[in-house]
Coordinates of C-alpha atoms and ligand atoms in Angstrom, one line a residue:
M1 CA 70.9 97.4 91.3
A2 CA 74.7 97.7 90.6
K3 CA 77.0 95.4 92.6
Y4 CA 80.5 96.0 93.9
I5 CA 83.4 94.2 95.5
I6 CA 85.5 96.1 98.0
S7 CA 89.3 95.5 98.1
L8 CA 91.2 96.4 101.2
D9 CA 94.9 96.8 100.3
E10 CA 96.9 97.2 103.5
G11 CA 100.5 98.0 102.6
T12 CA 103.7 98.8 104.4
T13 CA 103.2 102.6 104.3
S14 CA 99.5 103.1 103.6
C15 CA 96.0 101.6 103.8
R16 CA 93.9 101.7 100.7
T17 CA 90.4 100.8 99.8
L18 CA 89.2 100.3 96.2
I19 CA 85.6 99.8 95.0
I20 CA 85.4 97.6 92.0
N21 CA 82.5 96.9 89.7
H22 CA 81.7 93.8 87.7
Q23 CA 83.7 95.0 84.7
G24 CA 86.7 95.2 87.0
E25 CA 86.8 99.0 86.9
I26 CA 87.8 101.0 90.0
V27 CA 84.8 103.3 90.7
A28 CA 86.3 104.9 93.8
S29 CA 89.3 104.6 96.1
D30 CA 90.8 106.2 99.1
A31 CA 94.2 105.9 100.8
L32 CA 95.7 107.0 104.1
E33 CA 99.4 106.8 105.1
F34 CA 100.2 105.6 108.6
S35 CA 103.2 106.2 110.9
Q36 CA 106.4 104.4 110.5
I37 CA 107.9 103.9 114.0
F38 CA 111.7 103.5 114.3
P39 CA 112.4 103.0 118.0
K40 CA 116.1 102.0 117.4
A41 CA 118.4 101.4 114.5
G42 CA 117.1 98.4 112.5
W43 CA 113.8 98.3 114.3
V44 CA 110.5 99.1 112.4
E45 CA 107.1 99.1 114.0
H46 CA 103.5 100.1 113.1
D47 CA 100.7 101.0 115.5
A48 CA 98.1 98.2 114.9
I49 CA 95.3 100.4 116.1
E50 CA 96.3 103.2 113.7
I51 CA 96.3 100.6 110.9
W52 CA 92.8 99.5 111.8
N53 CA 91.6 103.1 112.1
S54 CA 93.2 104.0 108.7
Q55 CA 91.8 101.0 107.0
R56 CA 88.4 101.6 108.4
T57 CA 88.5 105.3 107.4
T58 CA 89.5 104.6 103.8
L59 CA 86.7 102.0 103.7
V60 CA 84.0 104.4 104.8
Q61 CA 85.5 107.3 102.7
S62 CA 85.6 105.2 99.5
V63 CA 82.0 104.0 99.9
N64 CA 81.0 107.6 100.4
K65 CA 83.0 108.8 97.4
A66 CA 81.5 106.1 95.2
K67 CA 78.0 107.2 96.2
I68 CA 76.8 103.6 96.4
S69 CA 74.5 102.1 98.9
V70 CA 75.7 99.5 101.4
E71 CA 73.2 97.1 99.9
E72 CA 75.1 97.1 96.7
I73 CA 78.3 95.8 98.3
V74 CA 78.6 92.1 97.6
G75 CA 81.7 91.4 99.7
I76 CA 85.2 92.4 100.9
G77 CA 88.6 91.0 99.9
I78 CA 91.8 91.7 101.8
T79 CA 95.4 91.8 100.8
N80 CA 98.2 92.9 103.1
Q81 CA 101.8 93.4 103.9
R82 CA 103.1 90.0 104.9
E83 CA 105.1 88.6 107.8
T84 CA 104.3 91.6 110.1
V85 CA 103.3 90.5 113.6
V86 CA 100.4 91.7 115.7
M87 CA 99.7 90.3 119.2
W88 CA 96.7 91.2 121.2
D89 CA 94.8 90.5 124.3
R90 CA 91.8 88.2 123.8
Q91 CA 89.7 89.9 126.5
S92 CA 90.2 93.5 125.5
G93 CA 91.0 93.0 121.8
L94 CA 93.9 95.5 122.2
P95 CA 97.5 95.0 121.0
I96 CA 100.1 94.3 123.8
Y97 CA 102.8 95.8 121.6
N98 CA 103.3 97.6 118.4
A99 CA 103.2 95.5 115.2
I100 CA 106.7 94.4 114.4
V101 CA 107.2 95.0 110.7
W102 CA 108.7 92.6 108.1
Q103 CA 111.6 95.1 107.7
D104 CA 112.6 94.9 111.4
R105 CA 116.0 93.4 112.0
R106 CA 116.0 93.1 115.8
T107 CA 116.1 89.3 115.8
A108 CA 119.2 89.1 113.5
D109 CA 121.4 87.7 116.2
Y110 CA 118.8 85.1 117.2
C111 CA 118.5 84.1 113.6
D112 CA 122.3 83.7 113.3
E113 CA 122.2 81.4 116.4
L114 CA 119.6 79.2 114.6
I115 CA 121.8 79.0 111.6
K116 CA 124.8 78.1 113.8
A117 CA 122.7 75.5 115.6
G118 CA 122.2 73.8 112.2
K119 CA 118.5 74.5 111.8
K120 CA 118.8 75.8 108.2
E121 CA 117.9 72.7 106.3
M122 CA 115.1 71.6 108.6
I123 CA 113.4 75.0 108.4
R124 CA 114.0 75.2 104.6
E125 CA 112.5 71.8 104.1
K126 CA 109.3 72.5 106.0
T127 CA 108.6 76.1 105.3
G128 CA 110.5 76.8 102.0
L129 CA 112.1 79.9 103.8
I130 CA 115.6 81.0 104.6
I131 CA 116.4 81.8 108.2
N132 CA 116.1 85.6 108.4
P133 CA 114.5 88.2 110.7
Y134 CA 112.2 89.0 107.8
F135 CA 109.7 86.2 108.7
S136 CA 107.2 86.2 111.6
A137 CA 108.4 83.5 113.9
S138 CA 111.4 85.2 115.5
K139 CA 109.4 88.4 116.0
I140 CA 106.6 86.5 117.8
K141 CA 109.2 85.0 120.0
W142 CA 110.7 88.4 120.7
I143 CA 107.3 89.7 121.9
L144 CA 106.7 86.7 124.1
D145 CA 110.1 87.0 125.7
N146 CA 110.3 90.8 126.0
V147 CA 106.8 92.2 126.6
E148 CA 105.9 91.9 130.2
G149 CA 103.0 89.6 130.9
A150 CA 102.9 88.2 127.3
R151 CA 103.7 84.6 128.3
T152 CA 101.3 84.7 131.2
L153 CA 98.5 85.9 128.9
A154 CA 99.4 83.0 126.5
A155 CA 99.4 80.5 129.4
N156 CA 95.9 81.7 130.3
N157 CA 94.7 81.4 126.7
N158 CA 94.3 85.1 126.5
L159 CA 96.8 86.0 123.8
M160 CA 96.2 86.1 120.0
F161 CA 98.7 86.4 117.2
G162 CA 98.0 87.4 113.7
T163 CA 99.5 88.8 110.5
I164 CA 97.8 92.0 109.3
D165 CA 95.0 90.1 107.4
T166 CA 94.2 88.3 110.7
W167 CA 94.1 91.5 112.6
L168 CA 91.9 93.3 110.2
I169 CA 89.4 90.4 109.9
Y170 CA 89.3 90.1 113.7
R171 CA 88.5 93.9 113.9
L172 CA 86.0 93.9 110.9
T173 CA 84.1 91.0 112.4
G174 CA 83.9 92.6 115.9
G175 CA 86.3 90.0 117.3
E176 CA 84.4 87.0 116.1
V177 CA 86.9 85.5 113.7
H178 CA 90.5 84.6 114.2
I179 CA 91.9 83.2 110.9
T180 CA 94.6 83.7 108.3
D181 CA 94.9 82.2 104.8
S182 CA 97.6 79.7 103.6
T183 CA 99.6 82.4 101.7
N184 CA 100.0 84.5 104.8
A185 CA 100.6 81.5 107.0
S186 CA 103.4 80.3 104.7
R187 CA 105.4 83.5 105.6
T188 CA 105.4 83.0 109.3
M189 CA 108.1 80.3 109.4
L190 CA 105.8 78.2 111.6
F191 CA 103.7 76.6 108.8
N192 CA 104.6 73.4 107.0
I193 CA 103.9 74.2 103.4
H194 CA 103.7 70.5 102.4
T195 CA 101.2 69.3 105.1
Q196 CA 99.5 72.8 105.4
T197 CA 99.5 72.7 109.1
W198 CA 101.2 74.6 111.9
D199 CA 104.3 72.7 112.6
E200 CA 104.8 71.3 116.2
E201 CA 108.6 71.0 115.9
L202 CA 108.9 74.6 114.7
L203 CA 106.6 75.9 117.5
A204 CA 108.8 74.0 120.0
L205 CA 112.0 75.5 118.5
F206 CA 110.7 79.0 118.6
D207 CA 109.0 78.4 122.0
I208 CA 105.6 79.6 120.7
P209 CA 102.4 78.2 122.2
K210 CA 99.9 76.9 119.6
N211 CA 96.9 78.5 121.3
I212 CA 97.8 82.0 120.1
L213 CA 97.7 81.0 116.4
P214 CA 94.8 81.7 114.0
M215 CA 93.0 79.0 112.1
V216 CA 94.3 78.6 108.5
K217 CA 91.7 78.9 105.7
S218 CA 91.8 79.1 101.9
S219 CA 92.4 82.4 100.1
S220 CA 88.9 82.6 98.8
E221 CA 85.9 81.7 101.0
V222 CA 83.5 83.5 103.4
Y223 CA 85.3 83.8 106.7
G224 CA 82.7 85.9 108.5
S225 CA 80.9 89.2 108.1
T226 CA 81.4 92.8 109.2
F227 CA 80.0 93.7 112.6
P228 CA 76.6 95.4 112.6
G229 CA 76.8 99.1 112.2
L230 CA 80.3 99.2 110.5
L231 CA 78.9 100.8 107.3
S232 CA 75.3 101.2 107.9
K233 CA 72.8 102.2 110.6
K234 CA 70.7 99.2 109.5
T235 CA 72.2 96.6 111.8
E236 CA 71.1 93.7 109.8
I237 CA 73.5 94.7 107.0
R238 CA 76.7 92.6 107.5
I239 CA 79.1 92.3 104.6
P240 CA 80.8 89.0 103.9
I241 CA 84.6 89.0 104.1
A242 CA 85.6 86.5 101.3
S243 CA 89.3 86.7 100.6
A244 CA 92.6 87.1 102.3
I245 CA 95.9 86.8 100.5
G246 CA 99.4 88.2 101.0
D247 CA 100.2 91.2 98.8
Q248 CA 102.7 89.6 96.5
Q249 CA 100.6 86.5 96.0
A250 CA 97.6 88.8 95.3
A251 CA 99.6 90.5 92.6
L252 CA 100.5 87.1 91.1
F253 CA 96.8 86.2 90.9
G254 CA 95.8 89.7 89.9
Q255 CA 98.2 89.5 86.9
L256 CA 96.5 86.1 86.1
C257 CA 99.8 84.2 86.4
L258 CA 97.7 81.1 86.7
E259 CA 99.9 78.6 84.8
P260 CA 103.2 77.1 85.9
G261 CA 106.1 79.2 84.6
E262 CA 104.3 82.5 84.6
V263 CA 106.2 85.3 86.4
K264 CA 105.3 88.7 87.8
N265 CA 107.5 91.5 89.1
T266 CA 106.2 94.3 91.3
Y267 CA 108.4 97.4 91.2
G268 CA 107.4 99.1 94.5
T269 CA 109.5 100.1 97.5
G270 CA 111.2 96.7 96.9
C271 CA 110.9 94.4 93.9
F272 CA 109.0 91.1 94.4
I273 CA 109.3 88.5 91.7
L274 CA 107.1 85.4 91.9
M275 CA 106.8 82.5 89.6
N276 CA 103.9 80.1 89.6
T277 CA 105.3 76.6 89.9
G278 CA 101.9 74.8 89.9
E279 CA 101.1 72.1 92.4
T280 CA 104.8 71.3 93.0
P281 CA 106.9 73.1 95.5
V282 CA 110.2 73.8 93.8
K283 CA 113.2 73.9 96.0
S284 CA 115.7 76.6 95.0
S285 CA 119.4 76.0 94.8
N286 CA 119.9 79.7 94.1
G287 CA 118.6 81.6 97.2
L288 CA 114.9 81.8 96.3
L289 CA 112.1 81.1 98.6
T290 CA 109.4 78.4 98.1
T291 CA 106.0 79.7 99.2
I292 CA 102.3 79.1 98.9
A293 CA 101.0 81.2 96.0
L294 CA 97.3 80.4 96.4
D295 CA 94.9 78.2 98.2
Y296 CA 91.8 78.1 96.0
N297 CA 89.2 75.5 95.1
N298 CA 90.8 72.8 97.3
K299 CA 94.1 73.2 95.5
I300 CA 97.4 74.6 96.7
T301 CA 99.5 76.4 94.1
Y302 CA 103.2 77.1 94.9
A303 CA 105.5 79.8 93.8
L304 CA 109.2 80.5 93.8
E305 CA 109.9 84.0 95.1
G306 CA 112.8 86.4 95.0
S307 CA 112.8 89.7 96.9
V308 CA 114.9 92.8 96.2
F309 CA 114.8 94.9 99.4
V310 CA 115.6 98.3 97.9
A311 CA 114.2 99.2 94.5
G312 CA 111.8 102.2 94.3
A313 CA 113.2 103.1 97.7
A314 CA 116.5 103.9 95.9
I315 CA 114.6 106.4 93.8
Q316 CA 113.2 107.9 97.0
W317 CA 116.8 108.1 98.2
L318 CA 117.7 110.2 95.1
R319 CA 114.8 112.4 95.9
D320 CA 114.8 112.7 99.7
A321 CA 118.4 112.1 100.8
L322 CA 120.5 113.2 97.8
K323 CA 117.9 115.7 96.7
I324 CA 119.0 115.4 93.0
I325 CA 115.4 114.8 91.7
Y326 CA 112.1 116.3 92.7
H327 CA 109.9 113.5 91.5
A328 CA 110.4 109.8 90.9
S329 CA 109.0 110.0 87.3
E330 CA 111.8 112.5 86.3
T331 CA 114.3 109.7 86.3
D332 CA 113.0 108.6 82.9
W333 CA 113.9 112.0 81.4
Y334 CA 117.3 112.1 83.1
T335 CA 118.3 109.0 81.3
S336 CA 118.0 110.8 78.0
L337 CA 120.6 113.3 79.1
V338 CA 123.3 110.7 79.2
N339 CA 124.9 110.3 75.8
D340 CA 128.3 108.7 76.6
D341 CA 129.0 105.1 77.6
Q342 CA 130.4 105.7 81.1
Q343 CA 129.7 102.6 83.1
V344 CA 128.4 103.9 86.4
Y345 CA 126.8 101.5 88.8
V346 CA 124.8 102.1 92.0
V347 CA 124.4 99.1 94.3
P348 CA 121.6 100.2 96.6
S349 CA 122.1 97.5 99.3
F350 CA 121.2 100.0 102.0
T351 CA 119.8 97.2 104.2
G352 CA 121.9 94.3 102.9
L353 CA 121.1 92.2 99.8
G354 CA 118.0 89.9 99.5
S355 CA 117.6 87.2 96.8
P356 CA 119.7 85.6 95.5
Y357 CA 122.6 86.8 97.7
W358 CA 121.1 87.1 101.2
D359 CA 124.0 89.1 102.5
S360 CA 122.9 91.2 105.5
Y361 CA 126.4 92.7 105.7
S362 CA 126.5 94.3 102.2
R363 CA 126.0 98.1 102.1
G364 CA 125.4 100.4 99.2
A365 CA 128.1 101.7 96.9
I366 CA 128.7 103.7 93.7
F367 CA 131.2 102.4 91.2
G368 CA 132.9 103.7 88.0
L369 CA 132.9 107.4 89.0
E370 CA 135.0 109.6 86.7
R371 CA 135.8 113.3 86.5
G372 CA 132.9 113.7 84.0
T373 CA 130.3 111.8 86.0
R374 CA 127.2 114.0 86.4
R375 CA 124.0 113.9 88.3
E376 CA 122.2 112.3 85.4
H377 CA 124.7 109.3 85.4
L378 CA 123.9 108.7 89.1
V379 CA 120.1 108.9 88.4
K380 CA 120.4 106.6 85.4
A381 CA 122.6 104.1 87.3
T382 CA 120.2 104.1 90.3
L383 CA 117.2 103.5 88.0
E384 CA 119.1 100.7 86.3
S385 CA 119.9 99.1 89.6
L386 CA 116.2 98.1 89.9
A387 CA 116.5 96.2 86.6
Y388 CA 119.9 94.6 87.5
Q389 CA 118.7 93.4 90.9
S390 CA 115.5 91.9 89.2
Y391 CA 117.7 90.4 86.5
D392 CA 119.7 88.5 89.2
V393 CA 116.4 87.0 90.6
I394 CA 115.1 86.1 87.1
M395 CA 118.3 84.3 86.3
A396 CA 118.2 82.4 89.6
M397 CA 114.6 81.3 88.8
A398 CA 115.6 80.2 85.3
E399 CA 118.5 78.2 86.8
D400 CA 116.3 76.5 89.4
L401 CA 113.8 75.5 86.7
Q402 CA 116.4 74.7 84.1
Q403 CA 114.5 76.7 81.5
A404 CA 114.5 80.3 80.2
I405 CA 111.9 82.7 81.3
K406 CA 110.1 84.2 78.3
T407 CA 107.7 86.8 79.8
I408 CA 107.4 88.9 83.0
K409 CA 104.2 90.7 83.8
V410 CA 105.0 93.9 85.7
D411 CA 103.2 96.2 88.1
G412 CA 104.0 98.6 91.0
G413 CA 104.7 102.3 90.9
A414 CA 108.1 102.1 89.1
S415 CA 106.7 99.9 86.3
R416 CA 105.3 103.2 84.8
N417 CA 108.9 104.1 84.0
N418 CA 109.4 103.3 80.2
Y419 CA 113.2 103.5 80.3
L420 CA 113.3 101.1 83.2
M421 CA 111.0 98.6 81.5
Q422 CA 112.9 98.7 78.2
F423 CA 116.2 98.3 80.1
Q424 CA 114.7 95.4 82.0
T425 CA 113.7 93.6 78.8
D426 CA 117.1 94.4 77.1
I427 CA 119.3 93.0 79.8
S428 CA 117.1 90.0 80.7
Q429 CA 116.1 89.0 77.1
V430 CA 112.5 88.5 78.2
E431 CA 109.4 90.1 77.1
V432 CA 108.0 92.6 79.6
V433 CA 104.2 93.1 79.7
R434 CA 102.5 95.9 81.6
P435 CA 98.7 95.9 82.2
K436 CA 96.6 99.1 81.9
N437 CA 95.5 98.8 85.5
I438 CA 98.6 98.3 87.6
E439 CA 96.6 97.9 90.8
T440 CA 97.0 94.2 90.4
T441 CA 97.5 93.5 94.2
A442 CA 94.1 95.0 95.1
M443 CA 92.5 93.4 92.0
G444 CA 93.9 90.0 93.0
A445 CA 92.1 90.2 96.4
A446 CA 88.9 91.5 94.7
F447 CA 88.9 88.7 92.2
L448 CA 89.2 86.0 94.9
A449 CA 86.4 87.6 97.0
G450 CA 84.3 87.9 93.9
L451 CA 84.9 84.3 93.0
A452 CA 83.9 83.1 96.5
L453 CA 80.7 85.0 96.3
N454 CA 79.8 84.1 92.7
F455 CA 80.1 87.8 91.7
W456 CA 82.3 86.4 89.0
A457 CA 81.3 82.8 88.1
S458 CA 84.8 81.5 87.1
I459 CA 88.4 82.6 86.4
D460 CA 87.4 82.8 82.7
D461 CA 85.1 85.6 83.6
I462 CA 87.9 87.7 85.0
K463 CA 90.4 87.1 82.1
D464 CA 88.7 89.8 80.0
I465 CA 89.2 92.3 82.7
L466 CA 93.0 92.5 82.5
I467 CA 93.9 94.7 79.6
V468 CA 97.5 95.0 78.3
D469 CA 98.9 98.5 78.2
K470 CA 102.3 97.9 76.6
K471 CA 104.7 95.0 75.7
Y472 CA 108.4 95.6 75.6
Q473 CA 110.8 93.5 73.5
P474 CA 114.6 93.3 73.7
K475 CA 116.4 95.6 71.3
L476 CA 119.9 96.3 72.7
D477 CA 123.0 94.7 71.1
Q478 CA 124.1 91.5 72.8
I479 CA 127.7 92.6 73.1
I480 CA 126.7 95.7 75.0
V481 CA 124.4 93.7 77.2
K482 CA 127.2 91.3 78.1
K483 CA 129.5 94.2 79.0
L484 CA 126.9 95.9 81.1
L485 CA 126.0 92.7 83.0
K486 CA 129.7 92.0 83.7
G487 CA 130.0 95.5 85.2
W488 CA 127.0 94.9 87.5
K489 CA 128.3 91.4 88.6
V490 CA 131.6 92.9 89.6
S491 CA 130.0 95.9 91.3
V492 CA 127.6 93.9 93.4
A493 CA 130.3 91.4 94.4
R494 CA 132.5 94.2 95.7
T495 CA 129.8 95.2 98.3
F496 CA 129.5 91.7 99.8
N497 CA 130.4 91.5 103.5
W498 CA 131.1 95.2 103.7
L499 CA 130.1 95.6 107.4
K500 CA 132.2 92.6 108.4
D501 CA 135.2 93.7 106.5
I502 CA 135.3 97.2 108.1
A503 CA 134.5 95.9 111.6
Ligands
ADP601 P1 104.7 100.5 97.5 O1 103.4 99.8 97.2 O2 105.8 99.6 97.8 O3 104.6 101.7 98.5 P2 104.3 101.6 94.8 O4 103.9 100.5 94.0 O5 103.3 102.6 95.2 O6 105.1 101.1 96.1 O7 105.5 102.4 94.0 C1 106.2 103.5 94.6 C2 107.7 103.3 94.4 O8 108.0 103.4 93.1 C3 108.4 104.4 95.1 O9 109.5 103.9 95.8 C4 108.8 105.4 94.0 O10 110.1 105.9 94.3 C5 108.9 104.5 92.8 N1 108.4 105.1 91.6 C6 107.1 105.6 91.4 N2 107.0 106.1 90.1 C7 108.2 105.9 89.5 C8 108.7 106.2 88.2 N3 108.0 106.8 87.3 N4 110.0 105.9 88.0 C9 110.8 105.2 88.9 N5 110.3 104.9 90.2 C10 109.1 105.3 90.5

């Protein structure tokens, strides 16, 4: 009988399910987009019930498409959008408010107050994070303070909090299991990454009762099993759920960045660059986050992380707002139409700048326009902005570590773009390596579930699965690179504090 691992990949815009065989091949998959809810400027919500329904539908659909029997499923692994907050009633199992998404900025003023109150260092020290609405704590507090009855529910021990992994596991187990893993916990701003415990001082600061929090587990172990009847009429069939890991950490593992110094960059809606720093949490002096990369085999691995908020989203902006391209992949071809050396720059700081600048007040800008600037210059400059923004993070990492980065392993939708990958390697002077299967996030969760269930005996077993598609080496003249980078530095700096300056 063939055996399979199922990976549930719950992202910011869609739920996906992949069915993976022992050779690491995807035998079937299914995906469903879900609603993005924008109740006010800067607010972003998801309907947690819709997420559960979509995830469940893609699970059932993919099993159906794969034409496998439920007995052949060894276990389920989960990877998810991080930081997003779901709060639900312990009695009914129903959410008391929409999920507040990581992108949501409603708690910006409160976060500013925390900074003014001098909490930056304490929070940094304990959690490795920078005070920002991005993380869960201020969103949990917002729900407790603003949703009627929330605090009473909590006082009666009837309120539960979870990130999306927690919510899906709760639902998949029929409400039996309330857990998260260390990687997801490390993004809440309530978890001490050194002691690996929920932190009493932070809970008091954010006024969050401890009884709503999930238990924190490793990223690879059996947490529980699916409720009877989820996938089969035979009620004795219950499938073990054996991994949970935040999406970016899953990609780091899926790319097999297992040794200190190994780096991956995911070019999706945003860019997320993570470096494995081994068993030592490295504190950044350059605006990067310190986070838990993995909790596996009784060992915590740490990472340095830099996030670029708008990357592939800038390509979507070319397509959907400016309407100057039809499809994201056309951008590669457009770059070949530029045969002059006009230095046009697009800084797509539509929602402010993430690492290493952390400037919420920056806004997007185009620089270097001339009478001869054409559509293709804009397309090329926008595409290059993904590489420049990633370059800034890579340099910040190299500075924190006091050593050059030699290789970046890449994945995500925009990593298919050959021009972008070559440009990235040229300006950063690092080798760029793209695997054949760029589904590294889903693969990371599948690997961890498979390891917990002895589907794969050891990490060595999975090393053969990851096949390299292409390696890019720097070719561009260093004098040109210097000139290009100078232009970028000046451009990005001119966008700083924009909203404050025009206020
Ligand atoms: P996410 O998981 O964040 O939704 P994906 O990894 O699916 O993102 O990548 C999709 C993003 O990548 C989109 O923002 C899209 O604009 C961009 N993208 C996809 N293909 C290309 C391409 N060939 N060139 C440039 N950008 C691309």
